[in-house]
């Protein structure tokens, strides 16, 4: 009470709420007024921030936490009463007629879309010191993830505007950051002129962390390094919905005639190869929610997309995390749990956490929820009595849990794509990746880069180019397929039809080759490549590339991830590219 004069009227109300919610311990060891007043003020500012950035405020956070902690202590199954079944969705095969027509539809629609990248996570599993979007997706060109994403969005925008015969639509690009990534993301954009995008087209929304909890009564944790702060931790990527809603952007987009919002994660170098077709599926099937998925091996460490039906009539199509799917199946009449069927895969498609939401129904839903997403809590208990925690915990939420509050009438579907085309995230550090059981994906910087070369090689093969088979090689203890290092700028080839139209005659590329296509109107005709070829077409210049190209090329040289004389972004992939000789065409 003696410190109340430090506060504004609103802050006094907040303190009252804290006291009513059993949080007196926060002030217990505070000295007399006059001592540390600035720190005390900073404490109240923090409390105000924690309150305003959470839908319903701190009181609601504490209340929800108590409920979830009690459920967790009681060992309550979050899926109690729900029966899982395999939902229906669209399964695509790259390059066939329906894939091509979905792609065409997607490109047409994309000028009515906004893209949202969730990039607030530090990626503790990867252990990289920088922000993940600054990592090169591949080191042949050194293009980082953020640059690749922006160039894809710009290329989609241009192609879509061209189809519409209009040129004014600008696709909004939002990046959700956090205190861990915000400044560095902004610096990356600013020091690279936003990779060619107009700065006004890009919006950064910073998520706030949430208060940590010390016990089952949801007593807020005092920061161990500063008694005038509440300890905080990330709340998860689910924050993106509340942030988009409270920023007013959704309303602006609706007013501007937009129809879709696409969400994606920070390190999937393949993702945009899957975007046109899956947006086409959303538009054709009129999906309010479309989750991108890949075939999933039973028990593989990605969530499964599942229909859950409750005896009381509730029903939803939702991601069930992999550690929950097997026990859920066993408890509901499937004694073998999560197993592969005759296709060799689990019947539940694997969630890659790329969502396409239809804007109208999305806003309708958020107007009811304010963007709050069903949360969960995952305390690490000291012992079986579950009365105390090893360290403080907090509530978390995931963006793919958005459909949990939707009415059963909502059209929730999914689109399954080949893994080689759609999904190769960079999440694991070299040491952990090397320990991944044989046959399971490494999800490392090494496998992420190799997946880009493989996908480009397979796409060109399908377009008629004779691309040599890969060789197997181990980097950082991971055996990967090394395909020719083929890369192109998004504006060269956004869809399969696009790419096919740029390849003709008898083209071949040997395994040790590298090909970098930088221009838009580059046509490969009767090209035989054995070495490195860089095609630097200036803007719209038409360049025909043919004949035989042979040189010493660029070689992959192994490096050890423990060798700290090599830059971190290189050594985490276990090789560097020695650029011995190349031919350049303009
Ligand atoms: N992220 C944020 O923006 N803010 C946060 O507070 C946390 C993360 P991870 P995760 O692709 O295989 C997801 O850590 O959460 C961003 C799905 O939940 O890479 O373990 C972060 O920057 C899971 O169902 O993944 O697992 C990154 O861009 C499965 O699909 C993104 O959120 C899995 O991804 C994901 O964060 C997968």
PDB file of N, CA and C in Angstrom, residues 323-410:
ATOM      1  N   UNK A 323       2.790 -37.366 -29.918  1.00  0.00           N
ATOM      2  CA  UNK A 323       2.872 -38.100 -28.652  1.00  0.00           C
ATOM      3  C   UNK A 323       1.490 -38.364 -28.058  1.00  0.00           C
ATOM      4  N   UNK A 324       0.464 -37.692 -28.622  1.00  0.00           N
ATOM      5  CA  UNK A 324      -0.900 -37.888 -28.099  1.00  0.00           C
ATOM      6  C   UNK A 324      -1.727 -38.811 -28.987  1.00  0.00           C
ATOM      7  N   UNK A 325      -1.320 -38.923 -30.263  1.00  0.00           N
ATOM      8  CA  UNK A 325      -2.150 -39.666 -31.216  1.00  0.00           C
ATOM      9  C   UNK A 325      -2.186 -41.157 -30.886  1.00  0.00           C
ATOM     10  N   UNK A 326      -1.019 -41.731 -30.620  1.00  0.00           N
ATOM     11  CA  UNK A 326      -0.958 -43.164 -30.354  1.00  0.00           C
ATOM     12  C   UNK A 326      -1.793 -43.548 -29.114  1.00  0.00           C
ATOM     13  N   UNK A 327      -1.582 -42.869 -27.965  1.00  0.00           N
ATOM     14  CA  UNK A 327      -2.414 -43.219 -26.803  1.00  0.00           C
ATOM     15  C   UNK A 327      -3.903 -42.974 -27.048  1.00  0.00           C
ATOM     16  N   UNK A 328      -4.228 -41.927 -27.797  1.00  0.00           N
ATOM     17  CA  UNK A 328      -5.641 -41.643 -28.070  1.00  0.00           C
ATOM     18  C   UNK A 328      -6.262 -42.800 -28.856  1.00  0.00           C
ATOM     19  N   UNK A 329      -5.552 -43.288 -29.868  1.00  0.00           N
ATOM     20  CA  UNK A 329      -6.078 -44.385 -30.680  1.00  0.00           C
ATOM     21  C   UNK A 329      -6.257 -45.643 -29.825  1.00  0.00           C
ATOM     22  N   UNK A 330      -5.238 -45.934 -29.021  1.00  0.00           N
ATOM     23  CA  UNK A 330      -5.303 -47.138 -28.180  1.00  0.00           C
ATOM     24  C   UNK A 330      -6.482 -47.066 -27.206  1.00  0.00           C
ATOM     25  N   UNK A 331      -6.775 -45.855 -26.725  1.00  0.00           N
ATOM     26  CA  UNK A 331      -7.827 -45.713 -25.709  1.00  0.00           C
ATOM     27  C   UNK A 331      -9.217 -45.730 -26.325  1.00  0.00           C
ATOM     28  N   UNK A 332      -9.282 -45.697 -27.686  1.00  0.00           N
ATOM     29  CA  UNK A 332     -10.606 -45.539 -28.300  1.00  0.00           C
ATOM     30  C   UNK A 332     -10.917 -46.666 -29.283  1.00  0.00           C
ATOM     31  N   UNK A 333     -10.419 -47.844 -28.977  1.00  0.00           N
ATOM     32  CA  UNK A 333     -10.831 -49.001 -29.774  1.00  0.00           C
ATOM     33  C   UNK A 333      -9.897 -49.356 -30.924  1.00  0.00           C
ATOM     34  N   UNK A 334      -8.696 -48.779 -30.953  1.00  0.00           N
ATOM     35  CA  UNK A 334      -7.715 -49.159 -31.970  1.00  0.00           C
ATOM     36  C   UNK A 334      -6.499 -49.712 -31.223  1.00  0.00           C
ATOM     37  N   UNK A 335      -6.550 -51.007 -30.845  1.00  0.00           N
ATOM     38  CA  UNK A 335      -5.545 -51.533 -29.919  1.00  0.00           C
ATOM     39  C   UNK A 335      -4.106 -51.437 -30.444  1.00  0.00           C
ATOM     40  N   UNK A 336      -3.931 -51.343 -31.779  1.00  0.00           N
ATOM     41  CA  UNK A 336      -2.564 -51.256 -32.301  1.00  0.00           C
ATOM     42  C   UNK A 336      -2.041 -49.820 -32.305  1.00  0.00           C
ATOM     43  N   UNK A 337      -2.908 -48.878 -31.984  1.00  0.00           N
ATOM     44  CA  UNK A 337      -2.466 -47.486 -31.936  1.00  0.00           C
ATOM     45  C   UNK A 337      -2.165 -46.933 -33.320  1.00  0.00           C
ATOM     46  N   UNK A 338      -1.120 -46.112 -33.365  1.00  0.00           N
ATOM     47  CA  UNK A 338      -0.738 -45.397 -34.589  1.00  0.00           C
ATOM     48  C   UNK A 338       0.128 -46.321 -35.451  1.00  0.00           C
ATOM     49  N   UNK A 339      -0.475 -46.954 -36.479  1.00  0.00           N
ATOM     50  CA  UNK A 339       0.293 -47.892 -37.322  1.00  0.00           C
ATOM     51  C   UNK A 339       0.111 -47.556 -38.806  1.00  0.00           C
ATOM     52  N   UNK A 340       1.075 -47.983 -39.603  1.00  0.00           N
ATOM     53  CA  UNK A 340       0.969 -47.764 -41.047  1.00  0.00           C
ATOM     54  C   UNK A 340      -0.106 -48.669 -41.633  1.00  0.00           C
ATOM     55  N   UNK A 341      -0.785 -48.191 -42.676  1.00  0.00           N
ATOM     56  CA  UNK A 341      -1.741 -49.063 -43.365  1.00  0.00           C
ATOM     57  C   UNK A 341      -1.085 -49.639 -44.622  1.00  0.00           C
ATOM     58  N   UNK A 342      -1.896 -50.158 -45.547  1.00  0.00           N
ATOM     59  CA  UNK A 342      -1.327 -50.853 -46.710  1.00  0.00           C
ATOM     60  C   UNK A 342      -0.476 -49.915 -47.591  1.00  0.00           C
ATOM     61  N   UNK A 343      -0.645 -48.616 -47.447  1.00  0.00           N
ATOM     62  CA  UNK A 343       0.162 -47.681 -48.250  1.00  0.00           C
ATOM     63  C   UNK A 343       1.571 -47.533 -47.678  1.00  0.00           C
ATOM     64  N   UNK A 344       1.794 -48.095 -46.501  1.00  0.00           N
ATOM     65  CA  UNK A 344       3.101 -47.928 -45.860  1.00  0.00           C
ATOM     66  C   UNK A 344       3.167 -46.670 -45.007  1.00  0.00           C
ATOM     67  N   UNK A 345       2.055 -45.935 -44.940  1.00  0.00           N
ATOM     68  CA  UNK A 345       2.012 -44.709 -44.128  1.00  0.00           C
ATOM     69  C   UNK A 345       0.846 -44.763 -43.151  1.00  0.00           C
ATOM     70  N   UNK A 346       0.920 -43.919 -42.131  1.00  0.00           N
ATOM     71  CA  UNK A 346      -0.199 -43.773 -41.210  1.00  0.00           C
ATOM     72  C   UNK A 346      -1.380 -43.185 -41.987  1.00  0.00           C
ATOM     73  N   UNK A 347      -2.622 -43.616 -41.699  1.00  0.00           N
ATOM     74  CA  UNK A 347      -3.755 -43.002 -42.408  1.00  0.00           C
ATOM     75  C   UNK A 347      -3.975 -41.543 -42.011  1.00  0.00           C
ATOM     76  N   UNK A 348      -3.287 -41.085 -40.936  1.00  0.00           N
ATOM     77  CA  UNK A 348      -3.444 -39.690 -40.496  1.00  0.00           C
ATOM     78  C   UNK A 348      -2.335 -38.845 -41.126  1.00  0.00           C
ATOM     79  N   UNK A 349      -2.700 -37.888 -41.999  1.00  0.00           N
ATOM     80  CA  UNK A 349      -1.676 -37.082 -42.662  1.00  0.00           C
ATOM     81  C   UNK A 349      -0.845 -36.277 -41.658  1.00  0.00           C
ATOM     82  N   UNK A 350       0.412 -36.022 -42.001  1.00  0.00           N
ATOM     83  CA  UNK A 350       1.321 -35.307 -41.092  1.00  0.00           C
ATOM     84  C   UNK A 350       1.212 -33.800 -41.261  1.00  0.00           C
ATOM     85  N   UNK A 351       1.004 -33.109 -40.148  1.00  0.00           N
ATOM     86  CA  UNK A 351       0.836 -31.650 -40.181  1.00  0.00           C
ATOM     87  C   UNK A 351       2.180 -30.949 -40.379  1.00  0.00           C
ATOM     88  N   UNK A 352       2.262 -30.081 -41.401  1.00  0.00           N
ATOM     89  CA  UNK A 352       3.511 -29.306 -41.557  1.00  0.00           C
ATOM     90  C   UNK A 352       3.293 -27.855 -41.149  1.00  0.00           C
ATOM     91  N   UNK A 353       2.160 -27.612 -40.549  1.00  0.00           N
ATOM     92  CA  UNK A 353       1.891 -26.318 -39.926  1.00  0.00           C
ATOM     93  C   UNK A 353       1.947 -25.140 -40.878  1.00  0.00           C
ATOM     94  N   UNK A 354       1.355 -25.359 -42.002  1.00  0.00           N
ATOM     95  CA  UNK A 354       1.160 -24.293 -42.977  1.00  0.00           C
ATOM     96  C   UNK A 354      -0.340 -24.227 -43.162  1.00  0.00           C
ATOM     97  N   UNK A 355      -0.926 -23.094 -42.788  1.00  0.00           N
ATOM     98  CA  UNK A 355      -2.392 -23.021 -42.794  1.00  0.00           C
ATOM     99  C   UNK A 355      -2.866 -21.980 -43.784  1.00  0.00           C
ATOM    100  N   UNK A 356      -3.957 -22.303 -44.454  1.00  0.00           N
ATOM    101  CA  UNK A 356      -4.590 -21.302 -45.320  1.00  0.00           C
ATOM    102  C   UNK A 356      -6.000 -21.079 -44.770  1.00  0.00           C
ATOM    103  N   UNK A 357      -6.258 -19.861 -44.312  1.00  0.00           N
ATOM    104  CA  UNK A 357      -7.572 -19.558 -43.745  1.00  0.00           C
ATOM    105  C   UNK A 357      -8.332 -18.616 -44.668  1.00  0.00           C
ATOM    106  N   UNK A 358      -9.627 -18.833 -44.769  1.00  0.00           N
ATOM    107  CA  UNK A 358     -10.437 -17.893 -45.535  1.00  0.00           C
ATOM    108  C   UNK A 358     -10.738 -16.709 -44.624  1.00  0.00           C
ATOM    109  N   UNK A 359     -10.438 -15.516 -45.127  1.00  0.00           N
ATOM    110  CA  UNK A 359     -10.449 -14.330 -44.276  1.00  0.00           C
ATOM    111  C   UNK A 359     -11.810 -14.030 -43.634  1.00  0.00           C
ATOM    112  N   UNK A 360     -12.894 -14.114 -44.405  1.00  0.00           N
ATOM    113  CA  UNK A 360     -14.226 -13.757 -43.875  1.00  0.00           C
ATOM    114  C   UNK A 360     -14.592 -14.587 -42.643  1.00  0.00           C
ATOM    115  N   UNK A 361     -14.645 -15.919 -42.808  1.00  0.00           N
ATOM    116  CA  UNK A 361     -14.970 -16.753 -41.639  1.00  0.00           C
ATOM    117  C   UNK A 361     -13.947 -16.603 -40.508  1.00  0.00           C
ATOM    118  N   UNK A 362     -12.708 -16.311 -40.866  1.00  0.00           N
ATOM    119  CA  UNK A 362     -11.642 -16.129 -39.853  1.00  0.00           C
ATOM    120  C   UNK A 362     -11.965 -14.913 -38.982  1.00  0.00           C
ATOM    121  N   UNK A 363     -12.316 -13.819 -39.630  1.00  0.00           N
ATOM    122  CA  UNK A 363     -12.665 -12.616 -38.842  1.00  0.00           C
ATOM    123  C   UNK A 363     -13.906 -12.865 -37.998  1.00  0.00           C
ATOM    124  N   UNK A 364     -14.898 -13.544 -38.586  1.00  0.00           N
ATOM    125  CA  UNK A 364     -16.124 -13.826 -37.818  1.00  0.00           C
ATOM    126  C   UNK A 364     -15.774 -14.561 -36.530  1.00  0.00           C
ATOM    127  N   UNK A 365     -14.888 -15.551 -36.660  1.00  0.00           N
ATOM    128  CA  UNK A 365     -14.522 -16.353 -35.490  1.00  0.00           C
ATOM    129  C   UNK A 365     -13.740 -15.506 -34.476  1.00  0.00           C
ATOM    130  N   UNK A 366     -12.771 -14.724 -34.983  1.00  0.00           N
ATOM    131  CA  UNK A 366     -11.961 -13.931 -34.056  1.00  0.00           C
ATOM    132  C   UNK A 366     -12.769 -12.825 -33.376  1.00  0.00           C
ATOM    133  N   UNK A 367     -13.826 -12.378 -34.027  1.00  0.00           N
ATOM    134  CA  UNK A 367     -14.665 -11.366 -33.367  1.00  0.00           C
ATOM    135  C   UNK A 367     -15.278 -11.957 -32.107  1.00  0.00           C
ATOM    136  N   UNK A 368     -15.452 -13.286 -32.109  1.00  0.00           N
ATOM    137  CA  UNK A 368     -16.013 -13.930 -30.901  1.00  0.00           C
ATOM    138  C   UNK A 368     -14.922 -14.219 -29.873  1.00  0.00           C
ATOM    139  N   UNK A 369     -13.757 -14.634 -30.349  1.00  0.00           N
ATOM    140  CA  UNK A 369     -12.729 -15.123 -29.409  1.00  0.00           C
ATOM    141  C   UNK A 369     -11.651 -14.079 -29.110  1.00  0.00           C
ATOM    142  N   UNK A 370     -11.591 -13.021 -29.917  1.00  0.00           N
ATOM    143  CA  UNK A 370     -10.505 -12.040 -29.757  1.00  0.00           C
ATOM    144  C   UNK A 370      -9.162 -12.629 -30.185  1.00  0.00           C
ATOM    145  N   UNK A 371      -9.210 -13.803 -30.784  1.00  0.00           N
ATOM    146  CA  UNK A 371      -7.957 -14.419 -31.227  1.00  0.00           C
ATOM    147  C   UNK A 371      -7.367 -15.364 -30.195  1.00  0.00           C
ATOM    148  N   UNK A 372      -8.070 -15.533 -29.066  1.00  0.00           N
ATOM    149  CA  UNK A 372      -7.558 -16.457 -28.042  1.00  0.00           C
ATOM    150  C   UNK A 372      -7.626 -17.883 -28.584  1.00  0.00           C
ATOM    151  N   UNK A 373      -6.571 -18.622 -28.374  1.00  0.00           N
ATOM    152  CA  UNK A 373      -6.459 -19.995 -28.869  1.00  0.00           C
ATOM    153  C   UNK A 373      -6.455 -20.912 -27.656  1.00  0.00           C
ATOM    154  N   UNK A 374      -7.052 -22.091 -27.795  1.00  0.00           N
ATOM    155  CA  UNK A 374      -7.046 -23.055 -26.682  1.00  0.00           C
ATOM    156  C   UNK A 374      -5.601 -23.321 -26.266  1.00  0.00           C
ATOM    157  N   UNK A 375      -5.343 -23.149 -24.981  1.00  0.00           N
ATOM    158  CA  UNK A 375      -3.967 -23.292 -24.500  1.00  0.00           C
ATOM    159  C   UNK A 375      -3.736 -24.646 -23.850  1.00  0.00           C
ATOM    160  N   UNK A 376      -2.482 -24.896 -23.540  1.00  0.00           N
ATOM    161  CA  UNK A 376      -2.140 -26.098 -22.773  1.00  0.00           C
ATOM    162  C   UNK A 376      -1.005 -25.742 -21.826  1.00  0.00           C
ATOM    163  N   UNK A 377      -0.762 -26.620 -20.858  1.00  0.00           N
ATOM    164  CA  UNK A 377       0.341 -26.388 -19.929  1.00  0.00           C
ATOM    165  C   UNK A 377       1.116 -27.690 -19.804  1.00  0.00           C
ATOM    166  N   UNK A 378       2.415 -27.575 -19.670  1.00  0.00           N
ATOM    167  CA  UNK A 378       3.238 -28.783 -19.669  1.00  0.00           C
ATOM    168  C   UNK A 378       4.255 -28.718 -18.529  1.00  0.00           C
ATOM    169  N   UNK A 379       3.770 -28.756 -17.263  1.00  0.00           N
ATOM    170  CA  UNK A 379       4.712 -28.605 -16.151  1.00  0.00           C
ATOM    171  C   UNK A 379       5.591 -29.848 -15.980  1.00  0.00           C
ATOM    172  N   UNK A 380       6.836 -29.628 -15.612  1.00  0.00           N
ATOM    173  CA  UNK A 380       7.706 -30.772 -15.272  1.00  0.00           C
ATOM    174  C   UNK A 380       7.657 -30.898 -13.743  1.00  0.00           C
ATOM    175  N   UNK A 381       6.955 -31.954 -13.273  1.00  0.00           N
ATOM    176  CA  UNK A 381       6.752 -32.108 -11.829  1.00  0.00           C
ATOM    177  C   UNK A 381       7.999 -32.659 -11.150  1.00  0.00           C
ATOM    178  N   UNK A 382       8.156 -32.293  -9.881  1.00  0.00           N
ATOM    179  CA  UNK A 382       9.300 -32.800  -9.096  1.00  0.00           C
ATOM    180  C   UNK A 382       9.141 -34.278  -8.799  1.00  0.00           C
ATOM    181  N   UNK A 383       7.903 -34.689  -8.464  1.00  0.00           N
ATOM    182  CA  UNK A 383       7.677 -36.105  -8.151  1.00  0.00           C
ATOM    183  C   UNK A 383       6.224 -36.468  -8.452  1.00  0.00           C
ATOM    184  N   UNK A 384       5.888 -37.731  -8.171  1.00  0.00           N
ATOM    185  CA  UNK A 384       4.576 -38.251  -8.567  1.00  0.00           C
ATOM    186  C   UNK A 384       3.418 -37.562  -7.847  1.00  0.00           C
ATOM    187  N   UNK A 385       3.705 -36.850  -6.755  1.00  0.00           N
ATOM    188  CA  UNK A 385       2.600 -36.168  -6.063  1.00  0.00           C
ATOM    189  C   UNK A 385       2.094 -34.978  -6.892  1.00  0.00           C
ATOM    190  N   UNK A 386       2.866 -34.586  -7.857  1.00  0.00           N
ATOM    191  CA  UNK A 386       2.513 -33.486  -8.775  1.00  0.00           C
ATOM    192  C   UNK A 386       2.164 -32.198  -8.033  1.00  0.00           C
ATOM    193  N   UNK A 387       2.811 -31.979  -6.888  1.00  0.00           N
ATOM    194  CA  UNK A 387       2.505 -30.769  -6.132  1.00  0.00           C
ATOM    195  C   UNK A 387       3.494 -29.649  -6.392  1.00  0.00           C
ATOM    196  N   UNK A 388       4.711 -29.985  -6.851  1.00  0.00           N
ATOM    197  CA  UNK A 388       5.624 -28.880  -7.178  1.00  0.00           C
ATOM    198  C   UNK A 388       6.376 -29.163  -8.466  1.00  0.00           C
ATOM    199  N   UNK A 389       6.875 -28.055  -9.061  1.00  0.00           N
ATOM    200  CA  UNK A 389       7.512 -28.133 -10.384  1.00  0.00           C
ATOM    201  C   UNK A 389       9.028 -28.075 -10.242  1.00  0.00           C
ATOM    202  N   UNK A 390       9.719 -28.719 -11.204  1.00  0.00           N
ATOM    203  CA  UNK A 390      11.187 -28.619 -11.231  1.00  0.00           C
ATOM    204  C   UNK A 390      11.615 -27.196 -11.572  1.00  0.00           C
ATOM    205  N   UNK A 391      10.893 -26.577 -12.495  1.00  0.00           N
ATOM    206  CA  UNK A 391      11.146 -25.159 -12.799  1.00  0.00           C
ATOM    207  C   UNK A 391       9.805 -24.562 -13.201  1.00  0.00           C
ATOM    208  N   UNK A 392       9.765 -23.235 -13.240  1.00  0.00           N
ATOM    209  CA  UNK A 392       8.470 -22.595 -13.495  1.00  0.00           C
ATOM    210  C   UNK A 392       7.935 -23.001 -14.875  1.00  0.00           C
ATOM    211  N   UNK A 393       6.620 -22.966 -15.014  1.00  0.00           N
ATOM    212  CA  UNK A 393       5.995 -23.322 -16.295  1.00  0.00           C
ATOM    213  C   UNK A 393       5.180 -22.128 -16.786  1.00  0.00           C
ATOM    214  N   UNK A 394       4.505 -22.275 -17.906  1.00  0.00           N
ATOM    215  CA  UNK A 394       3.613 -21.208 -18.380  1.00  0.00           C
ATOM    216  C   UNK A 394       2.615 -21.826 -19.355  1.00  0.00           C
ATOM    217  N   UNK A 395       1.572 -21.058 -19.678  1.00  0.00           N
ATOM    218  CA  UNK A 395       0.606 -21.530 -20.667  1.00  0.00           C
ATOM    219  C   UNK A 395       1.206 -21.363 -22.051  1.00  0.00           C
ATOM    220  N   UNK A 396       0.841 -22.257 -22.944  1.00  0.00           N
ATOM    221  CA  UNK A 396       1.332 -22.180 -24.319  1.00  0.00           C
ATOM    222  C   UNK A 396       0.167 -22.363 -25.280  1.00  0.00           C
ATOM    223  N   UNK A 397       0.361 -21.920 -26.523  1.00  0.00           N
ATOM    224  CA  UNK A 397      -0.682 -22.157 -27.525  1.00  0.00           C
ATOM    225  C   UNK A 397      -0.055 -22.296 -28.909  1.00  0.00           C
ATOM    226  N   UNK A 398      -0.759 -23.016 -29.782  1.00  0.00           N
ATOM    227  CA  UNK A 398      -0.225 -23.309 -31.111  1.00  0.00           C
ATOM    228  C   UNK A 398      -1.175 -22.799 -32.185  1.00  0.00           C
ATOM    229  N   UNK A 399      -0.600 -22.257 -33.266  1.00  0.00           N
ATOM    230  CA  UNK A 399      -1.475 -21.633 -34.264  1.00  0.00           C
ATOM    231  C   UNK A 399      -2.418 -22.633 -34.920  1.00  0.00           C
ATOM    232  N   UNK A 400      -1.992 -23.905 -35.000  1.00  0.00           N
ATOM    233  CA  UNK A 400      -2.838 -24.902 -35.670  1.00  0.00           C
ATOM    234  C   UNK A 400      -4.019 -25.336 -34.809  1.00  0.00           C
ATOM    235  N   UNK A 401      -4.088 -24.848 -33.558  1.00  0.00           N
ATOM    236  CA  UNK A 401      -5.240 -25.164 -32.709  1.00  0.00           C
ATOM    237  C   UNK A 401      -6.404 -24.207 -32.953  1.00  0.00           C
ATOM    238  N   UNK A 402      -6.222 -23.286 -33.884  1.00  0.00           N
ATOM    239  CA  UNK A 402      -7.297 -22.343 -34.209  1.00  0.00           C
ATOM    240  C   UNK A 402      -8.647 -23.031 -34.448  1.00  0.00           C
ATOM    241  N   UNK A 403      -8.697 -24.154 -35.201  1.00  0.00           N
ATOM    242  CA  UNK A 403     -10.037 -24.733 -35.480  1.00  0.00           C
ATOM    243  C   UNK A 403     -10.755 -25.277 -34.249  1.00  0.00           C
ATOM    244  N   UNK A 404     -10.081 -25.351 -33.105  1.00  0.00           N
ATOM    245  CA  UNK A 404     -10.709 -25.977 -31.936  1.00  0.00           C
ATOM    246  C   UNK A 404     -11.986 -25.290 -31.483  1.00  0.00           C
ATOM    247  N   UNK A 405     -12.095 -23.988 -31.739  1.00  0.00           N
ATOM    248  CA  UNK A 405     -13.303 -23.294 -31.290  1.00  0.00           C
ATOM    249  C   UNK A 405     -14.353 -23.169 -32.398  1.00  0.00           C
ATOM    250  N   UNK A 406     -14.031 -23.685 -33.602  1.00  0.00           N
ATOM    251  CA  UNK A 406     -14.959 -23.487 -34.726  1.00  0.00           C
ATOM    252  C   UNK A 406     -16.202 -24.366 -34.587  1.00  0.00           C
ATOM    253  N   UNK A 407     -17.341 -23.902 -35.118  1.00  0.00           N
ATOM    254  CA  UNK A 407     -18.547 -24.738 -35.097  1.00  0.00           C
ATOM    255  C   UNK A 407     -18.377 -25.902 -36.078  1.00  0.00           C
ATOM    256  N   UNK A 408     -19.116 -27.012 -35.860  1.00  0.00           N
ATOM    257  CA  UNK A 408     -18.961 -28.174 -36.745  1.00  0.00           C
ATOM    258  C   UNK A 408     -19.265 -27.854 -38.208  1.00  0.00           C
ATOM    259  N   UNK A 409     -20.003 -26.779 -38.461  1.00  0.00           N
ATOM    260  CA  UNK A 409     -20.345 -26.452 -39.852  1.00  0.00           C
ATOM    261  C   UNK A 409     -19.145 -25.884 -40.615  1.00  0.00           C
ATOM    262  N   UNK A 410     -18.080 -25.515 -39.910  1.00  0.00           N
ATOM    263  CA  UNK A 410     -16.918 -24.905 -40.583  1.00  0.00           C
ATOM    264  C   UNK A 410     -16.301 -25.908 -41.550  1.00  0.00           C
TER     265      UNK A 410
END
